[in-house]
Tab-separated table of C-alpha atoms in Angstrom:
chain	number	residue	atom	x	y	z
D	1	MET	CA	-69.227	-37.839	-20.849
D	2	ARG	CA	-66.740	-38.409	-18.018
D	3	THR	CA	-64.257	-39.669	-20.568
D	4	TYR	CA	-64.614	-36.444	-22.508
D	5	ILE	CA	-64.060	-34.328	-19.428
D	6	ALA	CA	-61.073	-36.418	-18.517
D	7	VAL	CA	-59.612	-35.913	-21.906
D	8	GLY	CA	-60.164	-32.346	-21.694
D	9	ILE	CA	-58.548	-31.898	-18.345
D	10	ALA	CA	-55.570	-33.711	-19.663
D	11	ALA	CA	-55.369	-31.612	-22.687
D	12	LEU	CA	-55.552	-28.397	-20.604
D	13	GLY	CA	-52.899	-29.774	-18.185
D	14	LEU	CA	-50.601	-30.503	-21.281
D	15	ILE	CA	-51.192	-27.021	-22.648
D	16	ILE	CA	-50.228	-25.410	-19.068
D	17	ALA	CA	-47.200	-27.623	-18.768
D	18	THR	CA	-46.044	-26.646	-22.210
D	19	ALA	CA	-46.372	-23.073	-21.337
D	20	PHE	CA	-44.494	-23.334	-18.087
D	21	LEU	CA	-41.746	-25.292	-20.024
D	22	GLY	CA	-41.572	-22.733	-22.648
D	23	ASN	CA	-41.284	-19.905	-20.148
D	24	ALA	CA	-38.510	-21.881	-18.221
D	25	ILE	CA	-36.573	-22.366	-21.489
D	26	LYS	CA	-37.099	-18.770	-22.355
D	27	ASN	CA	-35.890	-17.483	-18.831
D	28	ARG	CA	-32.985	-19.962	-19.009
D	29	ASN	CA	-31.825	-18.624	-22.411
D	30	LYS	CA	-32.239	-14.995	-21.064
D	31	SER	CA	-29.918	-15.697	-18.167
D	32	GLU	CA	-27.401	-17.114	-20.522
D	33	ASN	CA	-27.491	-13.986	-22.728
D	34	THR	CA	-25.136	-11.964	-20.731
D	35	VAL	CA	-21.777	-10.219	-21.234
D	36	SER	CA	-19.067	-9.663	-18.737
D	37	VAL	CA	-16.493	-6.961	-19.090
D	38	THR	CA	-13.605	-5.563	-17.044
D	39	GLY	CA	-12.858	-1.712	-17.000
D	40	LEU	CA	-9.825	0.012	-15.841
D	41	GLY	CA	-9.296	3.223	-14.056
D	42	SER	CA	-5.847	4.638	-13.335
D	43	LYS	CA	-4.207	7.828	-12.180
D	44	THR	CA	-0.609	9.011	-11.848
D	45	PHE	CA	0.332	11.584	-9.026
D	46	MET	CA	3.047	12.842	-6.680
D	47	SER	CA	3.367	11.884	-3.069
D	48	ASP	CA	2.396	14.616	-0.700
D	49	PHE	CA	3.788	12.983	2.588
D	50	ILE	CA	7.028	11.741	3.551
D	51	ALA	CA	8.393	9.586	6.405
D	52	TRP	CA	12.193	9.237	7.004
D	53	SER	CA	14.295	7.849	9.923
D	54	GLY	CA	17.862	7.278	10.905
D	55	SER	CA	19.765	5.942	13.985
D	56	PHE	CA	22.797	6.779	15.831
D	57	SER	CA	24.780	4.972	18.580
D	58	LYS	CA	27.564	5.214	21.147
D	59	ASN	CA	29.878	2.564	22.796
D	60	ASN	CA	31.585	2.750	26.182
D	61	PHE	CA	32.474	0.392	29.037
D	62	GLU	CA	30.596	2.796	31.363
D	63	LEU	CA	26.913	2.938	30.943
D	64	LYS	CA	26.482	6.469	32.084
D	65	THR	CA	29.390	7.705	29.806
D	66	ALA	CA	27.812	6.070	26.882
D	67	TYR	CA	24.370	7.622	27.662
D	68	ASP	CA	25.898	11.115	28.227
D	69	ASP	CA	27.778	10.889	24.775
D	70	LEU	CA	24.626	9.759	23.073
D	71	ALA	CA	22.732	12.660	24.639
D	72	VAL	CA	25.418	15.041	23.115
D	73	ASP	CA	24.835	13.431	19.665
D	74	ARG	CA	21.082	13.783	20.020
D	75	LYS	CA	21.348	17.448	20.698
D	76	VAL	CA	23.609	17.910	17.670
D	77	ILE	CA	21.193	16.111	15.492
D	78	TYR	CA	18.220	17.965	16.885
D	79	ASP	CA	19.953	21.353	16.326
D	80	TYR	CA	20.944	20.237	12.735
D	81	LEU	CA	17.399	19.350	11.737
D	82	LYS	CA	16.041	22.478	13.348
D	83	SER	CA	18.456	24.553	11.347
D	84	LYS	CA	17.263	22.786	8.100
D	85	GLY	CA	13.575	23.870	8.830
D	86	VAL	CA	12.292	20.655	10.411
D	87	LYS	CA	9.574	21.474	12.939
D	88	GLU	CA	9.778	20.193	16.467
D	89	ASN	CA	6.555	18.310	16.150
D	90	GLU	CA	7.698	16.624	13.126
D	91	MET	CA	10.680	14.841	15.013
D	92	ILE	CA	10.242	11.829	17.202
D	93	PHE	CA	13.202	10.483	19.136
D	94	SER	CA	12.876	6.799	20.265
D	95	ALA	CA	13.774	5.414	23.677
D	96	VAL	CA	17.439	4.379	23.993
D	97	ASP	CA	18.144	0.795	23.301
D	98	ILE	CA	20.955	-0.576	25.520
D	99	GLN	CA	22.923	-3.687	24.674
D	100	LYS	CA	25.832	-5.304	26.498
D	101	GLN	CA	28.585	-6.285	24.181
D	102	PHE	CA	30.910	-9.409	24.599
D	103	ARG	CA	34.073	-10.380	22.615
D	104	SER	CA	33.544	-13.749	21.059
D	105	PHE	CA	36.032	-16.309	19.845
D	106	THR	CA	36.301	-19.843	18.587
D	107	ASP	CA	38.187	-22.443	20.802
D	108	ALA	CA	40.593	-25.007	19.615
D	109	SER	CA	37.704	-27.424	19.005
D	110	GLY	CA	35.889	-24.932	16.725
D	111	ASN	CA	33.308	-24.154	19.154
D	112	TYR	CA	31.862	-20.648	19.438
D	113	GLN	CA	32.554	-18.991	22.802
D	114	GLN	CA	31.291	-15.823	24.377
D	115	GLY	CA	34.211	-13.968	25.859
D	116	GLU	CA	34.815	-10.993	28.186
D	117	PHE	CA	32.589	-7.948	28.541
D	118	ALA	CA	33.412	-5.408	25.783
D	119	GLY	CA	31.181	-2.454	26.833
D	120	TYR	CA	27.772	-1.123	26.219
D	121	ASN	CA	26.174	-0.180	22.899
D	122	LEU	CA	23.455	2.451	23.092
D	123	THR	CA	21.336	3.193	20.043
D	124	GLN	CA	18.664	5.718	19.417
D	125	SER	CA	16.645	6.656	16.371
D	126	VAL	CA	15.000	9.766	15.115
D	127	SER	CA	11.978	9.643	12.668
D	128	ILE	CA	10.524	12.563	10.746
D	129	LYS	CA	6.906	12.662	9.087
D	130	SER	CA	6.204	15.829	7.203
D	131	LYS	CA	4.092	17.203	4.260
D	132	GLU	CA	7.248	19.064	3.121
D	133	VAL	CA	8.515	16.180	0.828
D	134	SER	CA	11.232	17.915	-1.076
D	135	LYS	CA	12.837	19.420	2.134
D	136	ILE	CA	12.910	16.214	3.976
D	137	GLU	CA	14.029	14.306	0.944
D	138	ASN	CA	16.982	16.802	0.654
D	139	ILE	CA	17.935	16.263	4.237
D	140	SER	CA	18.084	12.607	3.770
D	141	ARG	CA	20.342	12.809	0.848
D	142	ASN	CA	22.749	15.156	2.615
D	143	ILE	CA	22.961	13.428	5.878
D	144	THR	CA	26.724	13.129	5.410
D	145	GLU	CA	26.808	16.538	7.109
D	146	ILE	CA	25.993	14.925	10.367
D	147	ILE	CA	28.386	12.035	9.745
D	148	ASN	CA	31.166	14.507	9.286
D	149	ARG	CA	30.672	15.818	12.855
D	150	GLY	CA	31.752	12.568	14.067
D	151	ILE	CA	28.325	10.917	14.709
D	152	GLU	CA	27.723	7.312	13.711
D	153	PHE	CA	24.459	7.943	11.873
D	154	THR	CA	22.725	5.353	9.687
D	155	SER	CA	19.963	6.704	7.482
D	156	SER	CA	17.071	4.773	5.967
D	157	SER	CA	15.372	5.346	2.700
D	158	PRO	CA	12.540	7.754	2.753
D	159	GLN	CA	8.946	6.422	2.399
D	160	TYR	CA	6.521	8.253	0.345
D	161	PHE	CA	2.663	8.450	0.808
D	162	TYR	CA	-0.332	10.264	-0.562
D	163	THR	CA	-2.983	11.723	1.779
D	164	LYS	CA	-5.827	12.236	-0.770
D	165	LEU	CA	-6.090	8.666	-1.906
D	166	ALA	CA	-9.816	8.490	-1.049
D	167	GLU	CA	-10.446	11.221	-3.676
D	168	VAL	CA	-8.332	9.603	-6.295
D	169	LYS	CA	-10.014	6.145	-5.746
D	170	GLN	CA	-13.541	7.627	-6.191
D	171	GLN	CA	-12.396	9.129	-9.584
D	172	MET	CA	-10.696	5.914	-10.613
D	173	ILE	CA	-13.766	3.879	-9.842
D	174	ALA	CA	-15.899	6.251	-11.940
D	175	ASP	CA	-13.436	5.948	-14.900
D	176	ALA	CA	-13.184	2.133	-14.520
D	177	THR	CA	-17.038	1.764	-14.595
D	178	LYS	CA	-17.291	4.086	-17.613
D	179	ASP	CA	-14.572	2.041	-19.429
D	180	ALA	CA	-16.251	-1.229	-18.649
D	181	LYS	CA	-19.709	0.085	-19.874
D	182	GLU	CA	-18.248	1.317	-23.131
D	183	ARG	CA	-16.649	-1.974	-23.667
D	184	ALA	CA	-19.827	-3.862	-23.095
D	185	GLU	CA	-21.790	-1.491	-25.489
D	186	LYS	CA	-19.244	-2.142	-28.129
D	187	ILE	CA	-19.447	-6.023	-27.701
D	188	ALA	CA	-23.304	-5.853	-27.945
D	189	GLU	CA	-23.176	-3.575	-30.985
D	190	ASN	CA	-20.811	-5.872	-32.803
D	191	ALA	CA	-23.045	-8.797	-31.981
D	192	GLY	CA	-26.074	-7.089	-33.272
D	193	SER	CA	-27.779	-6.855	-29.787
D	194	ASP	CA	-28.798	-4.280	-27.374
D	195	LEU	CA	-27.176	-3.979	-23.878
D	196	GLY	CA	-29.789	-4.602	-21.324
D	197	ASN	CA	-29.862	-4.162	-17.366
D	198	LEU	CA	-26.779	-4.350	-15.395
D	199	LYS	CA	-26.807	-7.633	-13.317
D	200	LYS	CA	-23.710	-7.580	-11.160
D	201	ALA	CA	-20.750	-5.224	-10.531
D	202	THR	CA	-17.561	-6.329	-8.849
D	203	MET	CA	-14.702	-3.869	-7.777
D	204	GLY	CA	-11.167	-4.995	-7.500
D	205	VAL	CA	-8.553	-3.761	-5.055
D	206	ILE	CA	-6.544	-0.571	-5.623
D	207	GLN	CA	-2.978	-1.155	-6.720
D	208	ILE	CA	-0.382	1.489	-6.261
D	209	THR	CA	2.988	1.040	-7.942
D	210	ALA	CA	5.858	3.177	-9.387
D	211	PRO	CA	4.951	4.376	-12.895
D	212	ASN	CA	6.238	2.238	-15.763
D	213	SER	CA	7.523	-0.393	-13.289
D	214	ASN	CA	7.168	-4.251	-13.461
D	215	GLU	CA	5.850	-4.449	-9.825
D	216	ASP	CA	3.541	-7.490	-9.331
D	217	TYR	CA	-0.175	-6.786	-8.302
D	218	SER	CA	-1.097	-8.642	-5.046
D	219	TYR	CA	-4.468	-10.128	-4.169
D	220	GLY	CA	-4.833	-7.863	-1.231
D	221	GLY	CA	-3.583	-4.716	-3.078
D	222	THR	CA	-0.185	-3.241	-3.568
D	223	TYR	CA	1.170	0.009	-2.052
D	224	ASN	CA	4.558	1.243	-3.204
D	225	THR	CA	6.256	3.525	-0.686
D	226	THR	CA	9.731	3.790	-2.289
D	227	SER	CA	8.725	5.979	-5.248
D	228	LYS	CA	7.689	9.499	-4.888
D	229	GLU	CA	5.717	9.474	-8.167
D	230	LYS	CA	2.966	6.837	-7.987
D	231	GLU	CA	0.457	5.195	-10.292
D	232	ALA	CA	-2.704	3.918	-8.918
D	233	SER	CA	-5.180	1.591	-10.744
D	234	ILE	CA	-8.282	-0.272	-10.057
D	235	THR	CA	-10.548	-2.638	-11.955
D	236	ILE	CA	-14.454	-2.920	-12.120
D	237	LYS	CA	-16.047	-6.001	-13.626
D	238	LEU	CA	-19.626	-5.507	-14.844
D	239	GLU	CA	-22.159	-8.118	-16.052
D	240	TYR	CA	-25.060	-7.017	-18.364
D	241	GLU	CA	-28.010	-8.680	-19.905
D	242	VAL	CA	-28.038	-8.680	-23.544
D	243	ASP	CA	-31.383	-8.341	-25.500
């Protein structure tokens, strides 16, 4: 009698073990039946904010004279920018940078030598940040009008930005998600399967480049500031179960 009971228990244990093993194999296969797709969302837009700067300088043996001459140039530049419609709160003049200049020469042995004092060089910069992109852009292109007044002015290239990037990003994420889901549905359909539950979603970083450029994407995201027209893109990677 005990032998029959032992055999029965062993048989029941075998049935339970087989059931657990079957479920494990089923679950393992289910986890392997997945599809991963990447969707893209992109948008082209024009910058709505500009930053531009330039610097000017004066040289003189007398520090006060150099400073006074620089102040005259600063007033000319200020008046010029105001006449072009630049608002006072859009202009920022930096502190004056003062450098002592020395004449250098190479001695008979070929060694570099610092010679006598050659005066002071004073430099100041002006920067403009504005939402009036076209106006500031035109000023930066026609800065020779200041140079023609005898001012040593060096202009930098404008930088372009977009202040509504958060709104653009939300729309791109939605477009990328839709694109990825449509790709997954197509893959499942072609395989004769049905798309199951979403298991995982991974968002890439936003990349902002000039349209139709060959700029490289970077791991941390790219932000082109040299082009007024921009193209932003973002990727979404989705992983679905396939039934």
